[in-house]
Amino acid sequence: MIRRIQIDNFKSLDGFSLPPVGTQPLANFTCLIGANGSGKTSVLQVLDFLCYFMRGDIRAWLKDRGWEDDRLSSSFDSSPVDLFKASILIQLDPSTQAEWSVHYNLYTSECYEEKIVINGDTFLEVKDGDVTILEGNGPPRIFTELSLRGSALEALQVGPAPNPLRVIKELFSNNIATFELFSPHAVKRHSPHSKNMGKRGENLAGFAADLGTAIQRRISDRMREFYPSIQNVQVADDRELKSFFLFESENFLREVVYSPHFSDGFTRILAIVTQVESSNVSNRVLLLDEVEDGIHPEVMAKLIDYLVNSNTQVIATTHSPLILNYLTDDQARKSVLFLYRNWEGRSRSCRYFDLPSAKSKLGILGPGEVYVDTSIEQLIREAEEMERGASAQAGAVAQ
Amino acid sequence: MILVLSGEGPTDIGTQEQVVTGWEFAPGPMAWIIDKLLEQKTNYSLLELNANGGDCVDFLNEGELAALRGSKPFFLPRGDDTPGNVSLRKGAYLLGKHAKGIVSERNSPVIAVFFRDADRTNSTPRTEWEGKFAAMIQGFVRADFQSGVPMIPRPKSEAWMLCGLLKGTNAKEDCDWLEDESGNDDSPKSLKGQLADHLHYRPTRDQQSELVSGGEIDPTLIDLPSFIAFRDELDRAYANAAPPLN
């Protein structure tokens, strides 16, 4: 599970930490709120970027979006080197925390530095092409003058899980599913069998086809909980061995509906449920952009309940007060993070219900009601005040 | 008659204080203002009766009011709402629901008064205050409770207290300017400061209460527009208060 994300030089994320340093780490369910352009989607993008970095394939990530390298660098970075920096705190198990840090040159597409520290011990260190790997009690493995396009973990062999380096590699290579570019239309098309769902949702049926009957039955049962008027969500293959979904309606016609005719909201829920139910690992992360898109409020209430109680970590962005209102007050205090641009234009985060205007209303109002009843300008002023206070405190400690 | 009250702090409606026998309502100056106005109609003091074991005042602090919130209904802002109106509407709704429950439980007429300062940080434009006042009324209406009263001094309760003191000295004193003062306690001309300057001491909750209960401030003389709106609603609520069923 990802517990803290610190980023420099990625779009508006510069000197950015989610949640702020010195505060409680991210919960298993995190909801990002804030004005348009505050950096919510950039948080999901940077995590997806790190997945491609782990696979050593940043070019593919850019190609997916039709972006050039120069679109990534933040305009705040004045250094001659276009250096992207990330530091990710990862909870591997209840007693093991890893800090994965990366320095990557956005201009030359080279990894300058990479380090993985687990419970205070360095397991991996990359500096200017020289890699040192320390696993267990064996001697360090040293590789020199490597040209790394991404993580050293991709370029070099590491032992199988539960080796923590392998777990981190697996998490970022395979276990983070992003819905940032999700398009229901991509799901509706028949798809070849596949190891995973594509960025836009393509190959979802092909992915579900190979999951086995037990998981497929779980997916069908969950879908029925969301939509009691349907039954038997199934995956089938067409003559070209391409997969598609279908379900049976519980109306008197017993009408069968095929994936090209699914509603967008249904398709979205199906994709989320498939991702959650297919997961047999505890380290699984879903990134959901504007989670409410196309989903009926009653189904949304069930979805939030389902996600909050799943073993999967969820980081979702939303503009919907209803979603926040489906959280209990205690969940909302932990899970709702407010993103804003500070006086310099940099994205910053804080816990929404730490802000005095929001905190004072939570109780008489539910979390979503507070959200619609509080001026965003006022909240930004309060967040900036808190940020200045924290900086002054940090400065005083440093002296 | 039973009075259901909810406010922001000890120096407005009042607070619960621990006494040997449990908890007791310690009324603030705004509770005394309500009491004095109702006493003209009932010929007895609800607060005094309550202090003598009459069990006729039900005070809810913010936490107790919040504890009444269920998962529904969900309140959304209306088109002309300013920030904060939803919490006033919802607060009045919860208080109204609670008061309605007491009507049937105790078989007695009930008046509920919901107090909030108009603004603690700035002067409040009149239209914004009107929106807040209307929001509370809408909350009581949504609870289907006919005897709910919004009590929203503009900008805050010290303006009403000062007006009462000035009118006590000179009944013709024009106090309307008080409503345009800043509600910010840190401002150099804060209403808290002006009240202290007028009295030559910074009054405690008990001293402020005593100003009203002792008669130095006569609520019938206060004629600030936000006060008159409250008083009119109190009159209406009294007229509407459901009579006992038997």
XYZ file of C-alpha atoms in Angstrom:
645
model
C 0.000 0.000 0.000
C 1.185 3.499 -0.816
C 1.384 5.646 2.303
C 3.024 8.872 1.125
C 3.926 10.405 -2.235
C 6.504 13.186 -2.545
C 7.114 14.695 -5.967
C 9.306 17.372 -7.542
C 9.028 18.693 -11.060
C 5.982 16.939 -12.489
C 3.441 19.409 -13.903
C 2.137 21.429 -10.935
C 3.535 18.912 -8.424
C 6.747 20.443 -7.128
C 7.784 20.194 -3.513
C 4.518 18.281 -3.268
C 3.643 15.729 -0.630
C 0.470 13.674 -0.312
C -0.368 13.778 2.545
C 1.840 16.551 3.973
C 5.041 15.417 5.699
C 4.553 14.975 9.424
C 0.886 14.014 9.149
C -0.838 10.621 9.251
C -0.006 8.500 6.162
C -2.557 7.738 3.440
C -5.426 5.476 4.471
C -6.536 2.545 2.294
C -9.267 4.744 0.843
C -8.276 8.248 -0.210
C -10.507 10.805 -1.839
C -8.861 13.798 -3.508
C -10.974 16.933 -3.807
C -10.214 20.464 -4.950
C -10.873 22.989 -7.684
C -10.278 22.207 -11.356
C -6.542 22.402 -12.061
C -5.529 21.884 -8.434
C -3.452 18.797 -9.303
C -5.788 15.905 -8.433
C -5.427 14.108 -11.763
C -1.693 14.854 -11.812
C -1.373 12.746 -8.650
C -2.929 9.781 -10.449
C -0.801 10.497 -13.516
C 2.453 10.608 -11.585
C 1.704 7.242 -9.972
C 0.980 5.801 -13.402
C 4.184 7.467 -14.664
C 6.101 5.645 -11.917
C 4.539 2.355 -13.052
C 5.982 2.939 -16.520
C 9.269 4.059 -14.974
C 9.369 0.739 -13.112
C 8.903 -1.018 -16.468
C 11.541 1.234 -18.084
C 9.066 2.459 -20.665
C 8.374 6.160 -20.129
C 8.114 6.645 -23.906
C 5.078 4.352 -24.008
C 3.498 6.351 -21.196
C 3.971 9.584 -23.146
C 2.734 7.954 -26.347
C -0.437 6.795 -24.568
C -1.269 10.430 -23.909
C 0.170 11.881 -27.090
C 2.563 14.009 -25.012
C 6.124 15.147 -25.539
C 8.666 15.040 -22.686
C 8.500 18.798 -22.225
C 4.843 18.570 -21.187
C 5.831 16.924 -17.919
C 8.362 19.242 -16.424
C 6.898 21.760 -14.004
C 7.290 25.430 -14.875
C 8.641 26.051 -11.353
C 11.860 24.140 -11.972
C 14.651 26.602 -12.705
C 17.528 24.111 -12.617
C 19.397 23.487 -15.913
C 18.675 19.751 -15.601
C 15.070 18.676 -16.075
C 15.083 16.483 -13.010
C 11.986 14.635 -11.904
C 12.161 13.422 -8.319
C 9.851 11.091 -6.474
C 9.902 9.537 -3.062
C 7.225 6.963 -2.298
C 6.572 5.467 1.116
C 5.250 1.925 0.747
C 3.822 -0.312 3.460
C 4.859 -3.832 2.506
C 3.333 -5.505 5.565
C 2.305 -4.239 9.009
C 5.917 -4.110 10.204
C 7.771 -3.284 6.982
C 7.991 0.107 5.316
C 9.960 0.896 2.195
C 10.996 4.277 0.835
C 11.532 4.221 -2.916
C 13.203 7.348 -4.269
C 13.928 8.213 -7.862
C 15.800 10.957 -9.742
C 14.979 10.837 -13.439
C 16.119 13.224 -16.160
C 13.053 14.118 -18.200
C 15.165 15.536 -21.031
C 17.652 12.671 -21.536
C 15.183 9.993 -20.288
C 17.796 8.607 -17.918
C 17.556 7.491 -14.336
C 20.332 9.245 -12.359
C 19.533 7.998 -8.918
C 17.351 5.379 -7.370
C 17.261 4.117 -3.827
C 15.145 1.679 -1.881
C 15.437 1.775 1.885
C 13.515 -0.828 3.863
C 13.041 -0.352 7.582
C 16.146 1.873 7.601
C 18.412 -0.488 5.584
C 19.418 0.304 2.006
C 18.472 -2.552 -0.359
C 19.100 -0.825 -3.679
C 21.180 2.148 -4.672
C 21.718 3.586 -8.139
C 24.044 6.501 -8.746
C 25.139 7.650 -12.191
C 24.757 4.215 -13.752
C 26.332 2.240 -10.914
C 23.931 -0.122 -9.175
C 24.343 -1.814 -5.797
C 21.793 -4.403 -4.730
C 21.739 -5.802 -1.206
C 19.438 -8.732 -0.616
C 19.416 -10.778 2.553
C 22.781 -11.608 4.096
C 24.605 -12.196 0.827
C 27.346 -9.921 -0.501
C 26.264 -6.790 -2.389
C 25.761 -7.242 -6.127
C 27.394 -4.379 -7.992
C 26.825 -3.390 -11.639
C 28.639 -0.485 -13.235
C 28.123 1.938 -16.124
C 24.558 0.933 -16.874
C 22.379 3.229 -18.931
C 19.007 3.047 -17.200
C 15.818 4.230 -18.914
C 13.806 3.383 -15.849
C 14.151 1.482 -12.611
C 17.152 -0.752 -12.014
C 14.640 -3.351 -10.814
C 13.440 -3.738 -14.383
C 16.938 -4.058 -15.826
C 18.274 -6.522 -13.231
C 17.058 -9.792 -11.723
C 15.858 -9.809 -8.142
C 14.772 -12.794 -6.072
C 11.148 -13.947 -5.956
C 8.540 -12.641 -3.507
C 8.480 -12.184 -0.539
C 11.776 -10.450 -1.376
C 10.739 -6.831 -0.723
C 12.420 -5.595 -3.916
C 10.290 -8.051 -5.886
C 7.149 -6.958 -4.058
C 7.849 -3.300 -4.884
C 8.603 -4.204 -8.490
C 5.361 -6.209 -8.748
C 3.334 -3.428 -7.155
C 4.404 -0.830 -9.698
C 4.697 -3.182 -12.681
C 1.392 -5.021 -12.329
C -0.650 -4.148 -9.279
C -1.594 -0.518 -9.818
C -4.620 -0.150 -12.077
C -5.395 3.320 -13.307
C -8.772 4.474 -14.590
C -7.516 7.923 -15.479
C -7.901 7.367 -19.241
C -10.797 4.917 -18.878
C -13.354 4.928 -21.667
C -16.480 2.713 -21.450
C -16.478 2.363 -25.239
C -13.137 0.548 -25.106
C -14.637 -2.041 -22.727
C -17.634 -2.658 -24.949
C -15.553 -3.929 -27.869
C -14.793 -7.661 -28.121
C -11.216 -8.202 -27.015
C -8.452 -10.809 -27.296
C -7.456 -12.742 -24.173
C -5.102 -10.582 -22.168
C -3.038 -10.502 -18.967
C -4.566 -7.233 -17.861
C -6.998 -4.479 -18.701
C -5.642 -1.756 -20.947
C -5.450 1.903 -19.938
C -8.780 2.758 -21.504
C -10.481 -0.406 -20.327
C -9.740 -2.311 -23.527
C -9.204 -6.065 -23.146
C -11.273 -6.160 -19.943
C -13.367 -9.072 -21.207
C -10.227 -10.829 -22.494
C -8.658 -10.353 -19.061
C -11.782 -11.599 -17.238
C -11.959 -14.639 -19.551
C -8.734 -16.048 -18.107
C -9.526 -15.405 -14.446
C -11.171 -18.763 -13.815
C -14.728 -19.632 -12.874
C -14.429 -18.886 -9.137
C -13.388 -15.269 -9.720
C -15.867 -14.886 -12.581
C -18.643 -16.049 -10.242
C -17.503 -13.532 -7.607
C -17.600 -10.769 -10.213
C -21.112 -11.812 -11.204
C -22.281 -11.923 -7.557
C -20.844 -8.475 -6.834
C -22.447 -7.023 -9.971
C -25.794 -8.406 -8.849
C -25.351 -6.603 -5.515
C -24.924 -3.368 -7.451
C -27.689 -4.157 -9.925
C -30.265 -6.543 -8.363
C -32.256 -6.660 -11.618
C -29.557 -8.602 -13.457
C -28.075 -12.049 -13.086
C -25.272 -14.185 -14.456
C -22.725 -11.702 -15.690
C -20.623 -13.952 -17.884
C -17.670 -13.824 -20.243
C -17.909 -15.628 -23.568
C -15.803 -15.891 -26.706
C -16.941 -15.145 -30.245
C -15.936 -17.122 -33.339
C -12.635 -15.237 -33.540
C -11.954 -16.199 -29.902
C -12.399 -12.603 -28.821
C -14.103 -12.166 -25.460
C -17.170 -10.182 -24.509
C -19.458 -9.843 -21.489
C -23.143 -10.598 -21.293
C -25.781 -10.745 -18.585
C -29.382 -11.828 -18.238
C -32.098 -9.398 -17.153
C -34.545 -10.499 -14.503
C -37.506 -9.144 -16.468
C -40.110 -11.513 -17.862
C -38.393 -11.614 -21.253
C -35.157 -12.852 -19.657
C -33.499 -10.525 -22.090
C -29.779 -11.108 -22.648
C -27.681 -7.959 -22.887
C -24.264 -8.012 -24.559
C -21.338 -5.727 -23.711
C -21.741 -3.375 -26.737
C -25.126 -2.427 -25.219
C -24.019 -1.988 -21.599
C -24.567 1.449 -20.095
C -21.453 3.505 -19.401
C -22.021 3.450 -15.639
C -22.513 -0.336 -15.630
C -19.330 -0.749 -17.659
C -17.370 1.360 -15.219
C -18.597 -0.637 -12.226
C -17.833 -3.893 -14.069
C -14.261 -2.757 -14.725
C -13.730 -1.713 -11.092
C -15.254 -4.923 -9.721
C -13.153 -7.047 -12.088
C -9.992 -5.274 -10.930
C -10.838 -5.685 -7.237
C -12.044 -9.284 -7.440
C -9.170 -10.430 -9.647
C -6.698 -9.318 -7.062
C -5.238 -12.127 -4.994
C -2.492 -9.940 -3.567
C -2.856 -7.509 -0.692
C -0.684 -4.919 -2.440
C -3.221 -3.716 -4.975
C -3.954 -0.082 -5.822
C -6.783 1.398 -7.899
C -6.517 4.943 -9.214
C -9.971 6.303 -10.088
C -10.381 9.690 -11.745
C -13.755 11.366 -11.138
C -15.097 8.141 -9.724
C -18.726 9.317 -9.952
C -18.741 9.523 -13.781
C -21.938 8.041 -15.199
C -22.910 6.212 -12.002
C -26.343 6.509 -10.416
C -26.175 7.887 -6.823
C -27.691 4.727 -5.285
C -25.146 2.536 -7.038
C -22.459 5.024 -6.043
C -23.326 4.533 -2.358
C -22.822 0.777 -2.787
C -19.584 1.327 -4.723
C -18.065 3.508 -2.002
C -19.058 0.967 0.642
C -17.560 -1.821 -1.490
C -14.286 0.043 -2.058
C -13.897 1.216 1.549
C -14.312 -2.384 2.752
C -12.163 -4.058 0.084
C -8.531 -5.108 0.542
C -7.589 -2.887 -2.362
C -6.111 0.550 -1.802
C -8.095 3.204 -3.641
C -7.015 6.719 -4.545
C -9.967 8.478 -6.183
C -10.618 12.020 -7.317
C -14.089 13.474 -7.139
C -16.163 16.621 -7.410
C -19.225 14.879 -6.000
C -20.528 15.867 -2.558
C -22.615 12.691 -2.538
C -19.517 10.518 -2.539
C -18.126 12.326 0.473
C -21.458 11.979 2.251
C -21.305 8.213 1.890
C -18.233 8.244 4.157
C -18.617 8.280 7.930
C -17.291 11.403 9.649
C -14.272 9.465 10.947
C -13.508 7.986 7.522
C -13.834 11.443 5.981
C -11.404 12.968 8.495
C -8.781 10.373 7.502
C -9.570 9.913 3.839
C -10.499 13.245 2.282
C -7.525 15.252 1.071
C -7.865 18.759 -0.285
C -5.609 19.817 -3.156
C -5.039 23.457 -4.000
C -2.564 25.718 -5.757
C -0.664 27.832 -3.236
C 0.441 31.456 -3.626
C 3.278 30.285 -5.908
C 0.972 28.215 -8.093
C 2.335 24.901 -6.763
C -0.053 22.106 -5.883
C -0.307 21.341 -2.201
C -2.376 18.923 -0.138
C -3.870 18.876 3.309
C -6.553 16.905 5.090
C -9.814 18.647 4.243
C -11.290 18.299 7.707
C -8.175 19.777 9.345
C -9.176 23.123 7.811
C -11.068 25.180 10.426
C -14.038 26.093 8.184
C -14.652 22.467 7.237
C -13.818 21.008 10.645
C -16.283 23.243 12.505
C -19.221 22.144 10.318
C -18.580 18.395 10.322
C -21.133 16.968 12.704
C -24.267 18.956 12.063
C -23.424 18.499 8.381
C -22.224 15.321 6.735
C -18.868 15.408 4.875
C -20.484 16.112 1.485
C -22.751 18.798 2.881
C -19.698 20.547 4.361
C -18.098 20.371 0.913
C -20.969 22.224 -0.783
C -21.425 24.688 2.096
C -17.865 25.985 2.316
C -16.209 28.575 0.097
C -13.215 27.152 -1.719
C -11.413 30.534 -1.571
C -11.779 30.519 2.214
C -10.453 26.953 2.378
C -7.436 27.843 0.238
C -6.688 30.807 2.541
C -6.860 28.517 5.558
C -4.750 25.831 3.856
C -2.094 28.417 2.929
C -2.050 29.667 6.502
C -1.525 26.104 7.716
C 1.212 25.605 5.091
C 3.014 28.793 6.171
C 2.724 27.738 9.818
C 4.186 24.305 9.034
C 7.055 25.873 7.011
C 7.856 28.298 9.825
C 7.838 25.440 12.317
C 10.102 23.336 10.078
C 12.442 26.345 9.673
C 12.603 26.836 13.431
C 13.392 23.149 13.994
C 16.132 23.296 11.324
C 17.782 26.235 13.095
C -44.334 25.517 27.740
C -40.904 24.096 26.883
C -38.054 26.065 25.403
C -35.582 24.210 23.180
C -32.362 26.158 22.675
C -29.170 25.736 20.714
C -26.352 28.239 20.310
C -22.669 28.610 19.647
C -21.171 29.177 23.077
C -21.595 30.124 26.732
C -21.718 33.889 26.070
C -24.729 33.658 23.757
C -27.422 31.079 24.592
C -25.482 29.487 27.422
C -23.988 26.143 28.334
C -24.441 23.037 30.460
C -22.577 23.207 33.758
C -21.847 20.341 36.084
C -23.459 20.635 39.502
C -23.656 18.186 42.402
C -26.842 16.613 41.082
C -25.709 16.348 37.463
C -25.798 18.869 34.634
C -27.630 22.165 34.758
C -28.317 24.738 32.076
C -26.426 27.984 32.746
C -28.212 30.576 30.591
C -26.285 33.208 28.653
C -27.567 36.709 27.804
C -29.407 35.598 24.637
C -31.372 32.997 26.614
C -32.376 35.756 29.028
C -33.488 37.953 26.120
C -35.745 35.121 24.890
C -37.013 34.582 28.423
C -37.796 38.266 29.014
C -39.732 38.550 25.751
C -41.735 35.386 26.463
C -42.365 36.426 30.070
C -44.458 39.296 28.736
C -46.797 36.705 27.255
C -46.677 33.914 29.838
C -46.274 36.052 32.964
C -43.618 33.728 34.297
C -39.928 33.161 33.635
C -39.164 29.865 31.951
C -35.506 30.125 32.970
C -36.347 30.696 36.626
C -38.897 27.904 36.575
C -36.287 25.613 35.007
C -33.669 26.583 37.616
C -36.195 25.631 40.293
C -36.681 22.147 38.908
C -39.371 22.946 36.348
C -37.628 20.982 33.559
C -38.873 23.366 30.890
C -35.635 24.239 29.069
C -33.880 21.766 26.787
C -30.449 22.988 25.735
C -28.481 21.254 22.975
C -24.840 22.053 22.356
C -23.338 21.576 18.875
C -22.276 18.008 19.622
C -25.747 17.048 20.811
C -27.293 18.657 17.751
C -24.827 16.799 15.500
C -25.711 13.520 17.212
C -29.267 13.905 15.862
C -27.993 13.746 12.266
C -28.831 10.576 10.393
C -27.640 9.653 6.934
C -30.655 11.386 5.384
C -31.846 13.846 4.248
C -28.930 15.263 2.305
C -28.986 19.067 2.155
C -27.696 20.786 -0.975
C -27.243 24.554 -1.408
C -29.939 26.492 -3.231
C -29.111 28.836 -6.085
C -28.868 32.013 -4.013
C -27.166 30.475 -0.976
C -23.913 31.877 0.353
C -21.434 29.531 2.075
C -22.691 28.553 5.520
C -26.396 28.578 4.710
C -26.606 24.810 4.359
C -25.354 24.311 7.919
C -27.903 26.852 9.203
C -30.716 25.131 7.289
C -29.638 21.685 8.455
C -29.091 22.835 12.059
C -32.585 24.360 12.176
C -33.981 21.183 10.617
C -32.364 18.980 13.273
C -33.460 21.281 16.092
C -36.993 21.458 14.653
C -37.213 17.663 14.405
C -36.006 17.341 17.975
C -38.499 19.960 19.201
C -41.310 18.249 17.332
C -40.442 15.023 19.104
C -40.721 16.792 22.464
C -44.177 18.139 21.542
C -45.528 14.610 21.170
C -43.423 13.118 23.955
C -44.276 15.675 26.610
C -47.670 16.775 25.332
C -46.681 20.382 25.761
C -46.236 23.449 23.561
C -42.608 23.888 22.488
C -40.683 26.842 21.072
C -37.241 26.181 19.582
C -34.678 28.959 19.148
C -31.566 28.430 17.046
C -28.829 31.007 17.630
C -25.896 31.774 15.331
C -23.828 34.963 14.910
C -24.204 36.356 11.380
C -20.446 36.562 10.971
C -17.523 36.364 13.346
C -14.951 37.705 10.931
C -16.459 40.520 8.865
C -19.351 42.871 8.623
C -22.203 41.017 6.965
C -24.047 42.511 3.990
C -27.754 42.790 4.730
C -28.747 40.512 1.840
C -26.387 37.830 3.117
C -27.922 38.069 6.595
C -31.389 37.778 5.031
C -30.257 34.599 3.274
C -29.039 33.115 6.560
C -32.260 34.040 8.352
C -34.341 32.538 5.541
C -32.179 29.383 5.554
C -33.015 28.738 9.212
C -36.730 29.276 8.563
C -36.518 26.817 5.638
C -34.872 24.279 7.946
C -37.703 24.533 10.496
C -40.271 24.299 7.681
C -38.565 21.170 6.307
C -38.834 19.646 9.790
C -42.513 20.550 9.679
C -42.106 22.422 12.961
C -44.153 25.628 13.166
C -42.575 27.168 16.263
C -38.927 27.478 15.303
C -37.180 30.826 15.689
C -33.994 32.001 13.975
C -31.864 34.197 16.252
C -29.097 35.722 14.152
C -27.699 39.020 15.438
C -26.037 41.077 12.735
C -23.103 40.888 12.957
C -23.037 39.350 16.464
C -24.759 39.341 19.856
C -22.672 42.203 21.309
C -24.409 44.561 18.825
C -27.765 43.726 20.443
C -26.289 44.100 23.943
C -24.769 47.487 23.110
C -28.015 48.670 21.540
C -29.919 47.632 24.688
C -27.459 49.547 26.889
C -27.535 52.678 24.690
C -31.336 52.620 24.544
C -31.416 52.243 28.330
C -29.645 55.577 28.616
C -31.464 57.296 25.782
C -34.497 55.615 24.236
C -34.129 57.785 21.105
C -30.545 56.697 20.452
C -30.119 55.546 16.848
C -28.232 52.230 17.012
C -28.562 51.023 13.421
C -24.855 51.665 12.727
C -24.041 48.766 15.059
C -25.214 46.284 12.446
C -22.533 47.456 10.021
C -19.661 47.003 12.464
C -17.126 44.229 12.013
C -17.864 40.894 13.663
C -14.138 40.263 14.024
C -13.054 40.210 17.672
C -9.494 41.065 16.604
C -10.493 44.278 14.822
C -9.464 47.511 16.628
C -13.123 48.569 16.809
C -14.479 45.155 17.711
C -17.958 45.004 19.174
C -16.585 43.041 22.130
C -14.175 45.931 22.755
C -16.918 48.526 22.337
C -19.109 46.683 24.839
C -16.208 46.575 27.327
C -15.503 50.296 26.737
C -19.137 51.157 27.373
C -19.280 49.114 30.591
C -15.703 49.990 31.676
C -15.078 46.286 32.210
C -14.904 43.166 30.040
C -18.099 41.337 31.002
C -18.100 37.609 31.755
C -20.959 35.361 30.660
C -22.622 35.760 34.072
C -22.213 39.544 33.994
C -23.731 39.727 30.510
C -26.618 37.520 31.646
C -27.106 39.713 34.692
C -27.356 42.819 32.458
C -30.496 41.297 30.899
C -31.942 39.333 33.824
C -31.371 42.276 36.163
C -33.146 44.663 33.818
C -30.270 46.978 32.834
C -30.892 45.836 29.257
C -34.575 45.865 28.360
C -35.019 43.680 25.252
C -38.247 45.467 24.360
C -36.187 48.601 23.616
C -33.774 46.942 21.180
C -34.821 47.969 17.675
C -32.015 46.755 15.419
C -33.470 45.222 12.232
C -31.936 41.782 12.917
C -33.437 41.868 16.419
C -36.880 42.920 15.204
C -36.844 40.053 12.692
C -36.039 37.633 15.528
C -38.683 39.146 17.830
C -41.350 38.924 15.116
C -40.498 35.240 14.578
C -40.665 34.623 18.334
C -44.142 36.212 18.422
C -45.211 34.054 15.476
C -43.750 30.925 17.085
C -45.558 31.620 20.330
C -48.844 31.999 18.455
C -48.166 28.740 16.587
C -46.935 26.720 19.549
C -49.129 23.677 19.673
C -51.504 23.745 22.648
C -51.531 20.701 24.918
C -53.706 17.905 23.574
C -55.682 17.772 26.815
